[in-house]
Amino acid sequence: KQEVTQIPAALSVPEGENLVLNCSFTDSAIYNLQWFRQDPGKGLTSLLLIQSSQREQTSGRLNASLDKSSGRSTLYIAASQPGDSATYLCAAPIYNTDKLIFGTGTRLQVFP
Amino acid sequence: SAVISQKPSRDICQRGTSLTIQCQVDSQVTMMFWYRQQPGQSLTLIATANQGSEATYESGFVIDKFPISRPNLTFSTLTVSNMSPEDSSIYLCSVVWQGGQPQHFGDGTRLSIL
């Protein structure tokens, strides 16, 4: 059974810092992993999807890596800004489906 | 990019009543899912909405409580039946245009039960 955990649960950093969010999953037989952003009271915005054949995926200041053998993914945010303040969720699919199992999220606050 | 519209965006309902949530996509999709996000928690999958047939429910969710329809490739509804305060959550629909591709979410329906 797939289980997904995220650390830290919350993070508060000054503007400009580079930071790393961590995601761990128990079933390494995944074909992709997705990172989302959720603003308070809003739905989810897809940030990055990284395929199992890839080690990294980049979009602007965001970089996601995937290491299936260790059951880990990281989301790297460069030069953080107050607008990056949100909850970040990772999600791994149940084997051979598109059904997602979500982590508990990391609540990020970037202060000026 | 494609638009996923969810209605209503929020509602306050009385105990024992039912509410139907709609999810409309502006292009045909392969998969549609319904998730629940309880207060302060992450998302949990309720069911897969299957076009033209009965939905596939996850453990802990049943059709009598959460009936789902998907009459075509762009539309689905989720009904929350006989509501109690424990049903107060955000309900979100999501879509996948092609298997293995990114999943995208509607803005969610914030439901409060008095």
Short mmCIF file of C-alpha atoms in Angstrom, two decimals:
data_model
loop_
_atom_site.label_atom_id
_atom_site.label_comp_id
_atom_site.label_asym_id
_atom_site.label_seq_id
_atom_site.Cartn_x
_atom_site.Cartn_y
_atom_site.Cartn_z
CA LYS A 1 0.00 0.00 0.00
CA GLN A 2 1.40 3.34 -1.06
CA GLU A 3 2.08 5.82 1.74
CA VAL A 4 3.45 9.31 1.18
CA THR A 5 5.00 11.54 3.83
CA GLN A 6 6.41 15.04 3.68
CA ILE A 7 8.86 16.86 5.86
CA PRO A 8 8.97 19.44 7.21
CA ALA A 9 5.31 20.02 7.99
CA ALA A 10 5.89 23.76 8.11
CA LEU A 11 8.68 26.07 7.09
CA SER A 12 9.19 29.81 7.56
CA VAL A 13 12.05 31.50 5.71
CA PRO A 14 13.14 35.00 4.77
CA GLU A 15 12.78 36.10 1.19
CA GLY A 16 15.64 35.11 -1.10
CA GLU A 17 16.52 31.82 0.53
CA ASN A 18 16.87 28.60 -1.44
CA LEU A 19 14.91 25.78 0.12
CA VAL A 20 14.21 22.08 -0.20
CA LEU A 21 10.96 20.27 0.47
CA ASN A 22 11.08 16.52 0.98
CA CYS A 23 8.67 13.77 -0.02
CA SER A 24 9.00 10.06 0.76
CA PHE A 25 6.95 7.19 -0.64
CA THR A 26 6.85 3.52 0.29
CA ASP A 27 6.04 1.83 -3.02
CA SER A 28 8.84 2.51 -5.49
CA ALA A 29 6.91 0.94 -8.38
CA ILE A 30 5.62 4.31 -9.52
CA TYR A 31 5.78 5.69 -13.03
CA ASN A 32 5.64 9.33 -12.00
CA LEU A 33 5.31 11.72 -9.06
CA GLN A 34 3.57 15.06 -9.05
CA TRP A 35 4.08 18.23 -7.00
CA PHE A 36 1.22 20.64 -6.34
CA ARG A 37 0.71 23.99 -4.72
CA GLN A 38 -2.39 24.87 -2.71
CA ASP A 39 -3.21 28.41 -1.65
CA PRO A 40 -5.55 28.89 1.34
CA GLY A 41 -9.14 28.12 0.43
CA LYS A 42 -8.20 27.20 -3.12
CA GLY A 43 -7.83 24.11 -5.25
CA LEU A 44 -4.54 22.56 -6.32
CA THR A 45 -2.20 23.90 -8.96
CA SER A 46 0.03 21.38 -10.68
CA LEU A 47 3.68 22.47 -10.49
CA LEU A 48 5.74 19.60 -11.86
CA LEU A 49 5.27 16.02 -12.89
CA ILE A 50 8.41 13.94 -12.97
CA GLN A 51 8.37 10.64 -14.84
CA SER A 52 10.10 7.57 -13.42
CA SER A 53 12.54 7.65 -16.36
CA GLN A 54 13.63 11.16 -15.38
CA ARG A 55 15.80 12.17 -12.48
CA GLU A 56 14.91 15.85 -12.56
CA GLN A 57 12.27 18.23 -13.91
CA THR A 58 12.55 22.01 -13.90
CA SER A 59 10.09 24.86 -14.24
CA GLY A 60 11.38 28.36 -13.63
CA ARG A 61 12.70 28.57 -10.07
CA LEU A 62 11.40 25.10 -9.25
CA ASN A 63 13.32 21.87 -9.63
CA ALA A 64 11.99 18.44 -8.67
CA SER A 65 14.09 15.33 -8.40
CA LEU A 66 13.05 11.71 -8.10
CA ASP A 67 15.01 8.77 -6.68
CA LYS A 68 12.84 5.67 -6.92
CA SER A 69 15.41 3.39 -5.32
CA SER A 70 15.37 5.39 -2.09
CA GLY A 71 11.67 6.28 -2.30
CA ARG A 72 12.34 10.02 -2.23
CA SER A 73 11.54 13.16 -4.16
CA THR A 74 12.63 16.71 -3.44
CA LEU A 75 11.27 20.05 -4.57
CA TYR A 76 13.90 22.76 -4.70
CA ILE A 77 12.74 26.39 -4.73
CA ALA A 78 15.38 28.90 -5.67
CA ALA A 79 15.41 32.51 -4.49
CA SER A 80 12.14 32.23 -2.60
CA GLN A 81 9.60 35.07 -2.72
CA PRO A 82 6.62 35.99 -0.52
CA GLY A 83 4.36 34.88 -3.38
CA ASP A 84 5.68 31.35 -2.91
CA SER A 85 3.86 31.16 0.43
CA ALA A 86 1.44 28.24 0.16
CA THR A 87 1.09 24.56 1.04
CA TYR A 88 3.09 22.22 -1.18
CA LEU A 89 1.83 18.70 -1.73
CA CYS A 90 3.46 15.74 -3.39
CA ALA A 91 1.42 12.85 -4.73
CA ALA A 92 2.35 9.40 -5.96
CA PRO A 93 0.05 7.19 -8.02
CA ILE A 94 -1.20 3.81 -6.93
CA TYR A 95 0.58 1.17 -8.99
CA ASN A 96 -0.55 1.09 -12.62
CA THR A 97 -3.26 3.71 -12.12
CA ASP A 98 -3.66 7.48 -12.16
CA LYS A 99 -5.21 7.45 -8.67
CA LEU A 100 -3.08 9.65 -6.41
CA ILE A 101 -1.98 9.21 -2.82
CA PHE A 102 -1.14 12.57 -1.31
CA GLY A 103 1.41 13.51 1.29
CA THR A 104 0.46 15.60 4.29
CA GLY A 105 1.98 18.72 2.79
CA THR A 106 4.53 21.35 3.74
CA ARG A 107 3.15 24.74 4.69
CA LEU A 108 5.63 27.35 3.51
CA GLN A 109 5.77 30.97 4.58
CA VAL A 110 8.24 33.33 2.96
CA PHE A 111 8.47 36.67 4.72
CA PRO A 112 9.86 39.89 3.27
CA SER B 1 -4.92 25.85 -20.93
CA ALA B 2 -8.11 23.87 -20.31
CA VAL B 3 -10.60 25.03 -17.72
CA ILE B 4 -12.08 22.89 -14.95
CA SER B 5 -15.18 24.48 -13.44
CA GLN B 6 -16.60 23.28 -10.18
CA LYS B 7 -19.94 24.44 -8.77
CA PRO B 8 -20.90 25.51 -6.19
CA SER B 9 -17.68 26.98 -4.84
CA ARG B 10 -19.04 26.82 -1.33
CA ASP B 11 -22.23 26.03 0.52
CA ILE B 12 -23.63 25.80 4.01
CA CYS B 13 -26.14 23.00 4.42
CA GLN B 14 -28.43 21.60 7.05
CA ARG B 15 -27.85 18.22 8.62
CA GLY B 16 -29.70 15.43 6.81
CA THR B 17 -29.88 17.16 3.44
CA SER B 18 -27.99 16.32 0.23
CA LEU B 19 -25.91 18.46 -2.10
CA THR B 20 -24.80 17.79 -5.65
CA ILE B 21 -21.46 19.18 -6.82
CA GLN B 22 -20.77 19.62 -10.51
CA CYS B 23 -17.48 19.39 -12.37
CA GLN B 24 -17.32 20.61 -15.97
CA VAL B 25 -14.25 20.46 -18.22
CA ASP B 26 -13.98 22.38 -21.44
CA SER B 27 -12.42 19.47 -23.34
CA GLN B 28 -12.76 15.70 -23.27
CA VAL B 29 -10.71 13.91 -20.63
CA THR B 30 -9.75 10.30 -20.05
CA MET B 31 -10.09 10.14 -16.28
CA MET B 32 -12.11 12.06 -13.71
CA PHE B 33 -11.67 11.66 -9.95
CA TRP B 34 -13.28 13.02 -6.80
CA TYR B 35 -11.23 13.79 -3.67
CA ARG B 36 -12.08 14.99 -0.19
CA GLN B 37 -9.94 17.27 1.95
CA GLN B 38 -11.02 17.35 5.57
CA PRO B 39 -10.08 20.38 7.67
CA GLY B 40 -6.34 20.60 8.22
CA GLN B 41 -5.67 17.40 6.33
CA SER B 42 -4.44 16.30 2.95
CA LEU B 43 -6.51 14.92 0.09
CA THR B 44 -8.13 11.48 0.08
CA LEU B 45 -9.49 9.84 -3.05
CA ILE B 46 -13.22 9.12 -2.90
CA ALA B 47 -13.78 7.47 -6.27
CA THR B 48 -13.03 7.29 -9.96
CA ALA B 49 -15.90 8.59 -12.09
CA ASN B 50 -16.37 6.22 -15.01
CA GLN B 51 -18.03 7.46 -18.16
CA GLY B 52 -21.36 5.75 -18.71
CA SER B 53 -20.99 3.28 -15.85
CA GLU B 54 -20.87 3.08 -12.07
CA ALA B 55 -18.06 4.84 -10.28
CA THR B 56 -15.24 2.89 -8.62
CA TYR B 57 -15.09 3.69 -4.91
CA GLU B 58 -12.10 3.58 -2.60
CA SER B 59 -12.12 1.81 0.73
CA GLY B 60 -14.26 3.68 3.24
CA PHE B 61 -16.51 5.35 0.65
CA VAL B 62 -19.82 3.93 -0.56
CA ILE B 63 -22.21 4.71 -3.38
CA ASP B 64 -25.19 5.33 -1.11
CA LYS B 65 -23.34 8.15 0.64
CA PHE B 66 -21.47 9.56 -2.36
CA PRO B 67 -23.35 8.79 -5.59
CA ILE B 68 -21.38 9.86 -8.65
CA SER B 69 -22.42 10.29 -12.24
CA ARG B 70 -20.39 10.82 -15.39
CA PRO B 71 -22.68 10.94 -18.40
CA ASN B 72 -19.98 12.03 -20.87
CA LEU B 73 -16.28 12.79 -21.19
CA THR B 74 -16.49 16.38 -19.91
CA PHE B 75 -18.91 16.32 -16.97
CA SER B 76 -19.33 14.62 -13.61
CA THR B 77 -21.35 15.13 -10.44
CA LEU B 78 -20.74 14.09 -6.85
CA THR B 79 -23.64 14.04 -4.40
CA VAL B 80 -23.01 14.13 -0.67
CA SER B 81 -26.08 12.47 0.84
CA ASN B 82 -27.71 12.71 4.25
CA MET B 83 -25.04 15.13 5.40
CA SER B 84 -23.68 15.35 8.93
CA PRO B 85 -21.13 17.76 10.41
CA GLU B 86 -18.41 15.15 9.74
CA ASP B 87 -18.95 15.75 6.01
CA SER B 88 -17.71 19.32 6.32
CA SER B 89 -14.77 19.31 3.91
CA ILE B 90 -13.48 20.60 0.63
CA TYR B 91 -14.50 18.36 -2.26
CA LEU B 92 -12.35 18.50 -5.38
CA CYS B 93 -12.64 17.01 -8.81
CA SER B 94 -9.59 16.24 -10.88
CA VAL B 95 -8.98 15.20 -14.46
CA VAL B 96 -6.34 13.48 -16.52
CA TRP B 97 -6.31 14.06 -20.24
CA GLN B 98 -4.09 11.09 -20.95
CA GLY B 99 -2.86 8.30 -18.69
CA GLY B 100 0.44 9.07 -17.01
CA GLN B 101 0.11 12.78 -17.64
CA PRO B 102 -0.34 15.53 -15.02
CA GLN B 103 -3.54 15.54 -13.02
CA HIS B 104 -5.34 18.87 -12.80
CA PHE B 105 -7.82 20.03 -10.20
CA GLY B 106 -10.85 22.24 -10.02
CA ASP B 107 -10.99 24.99 -7.38
CA GLY B 108 -12.98 22.78 -5.03
CA THR B 109 -16.29 23.05 -3.19
CA ARG B 110 -16.05 24.13 0.44
CA LEU B 111 -18.92 22.46 2.27
CA SER B 112 -20.04 23.25 5.81
CA ILE B 113 -22.76 21.30 7.58
CA LEU B 114 -24.65 22.87 10.46
#
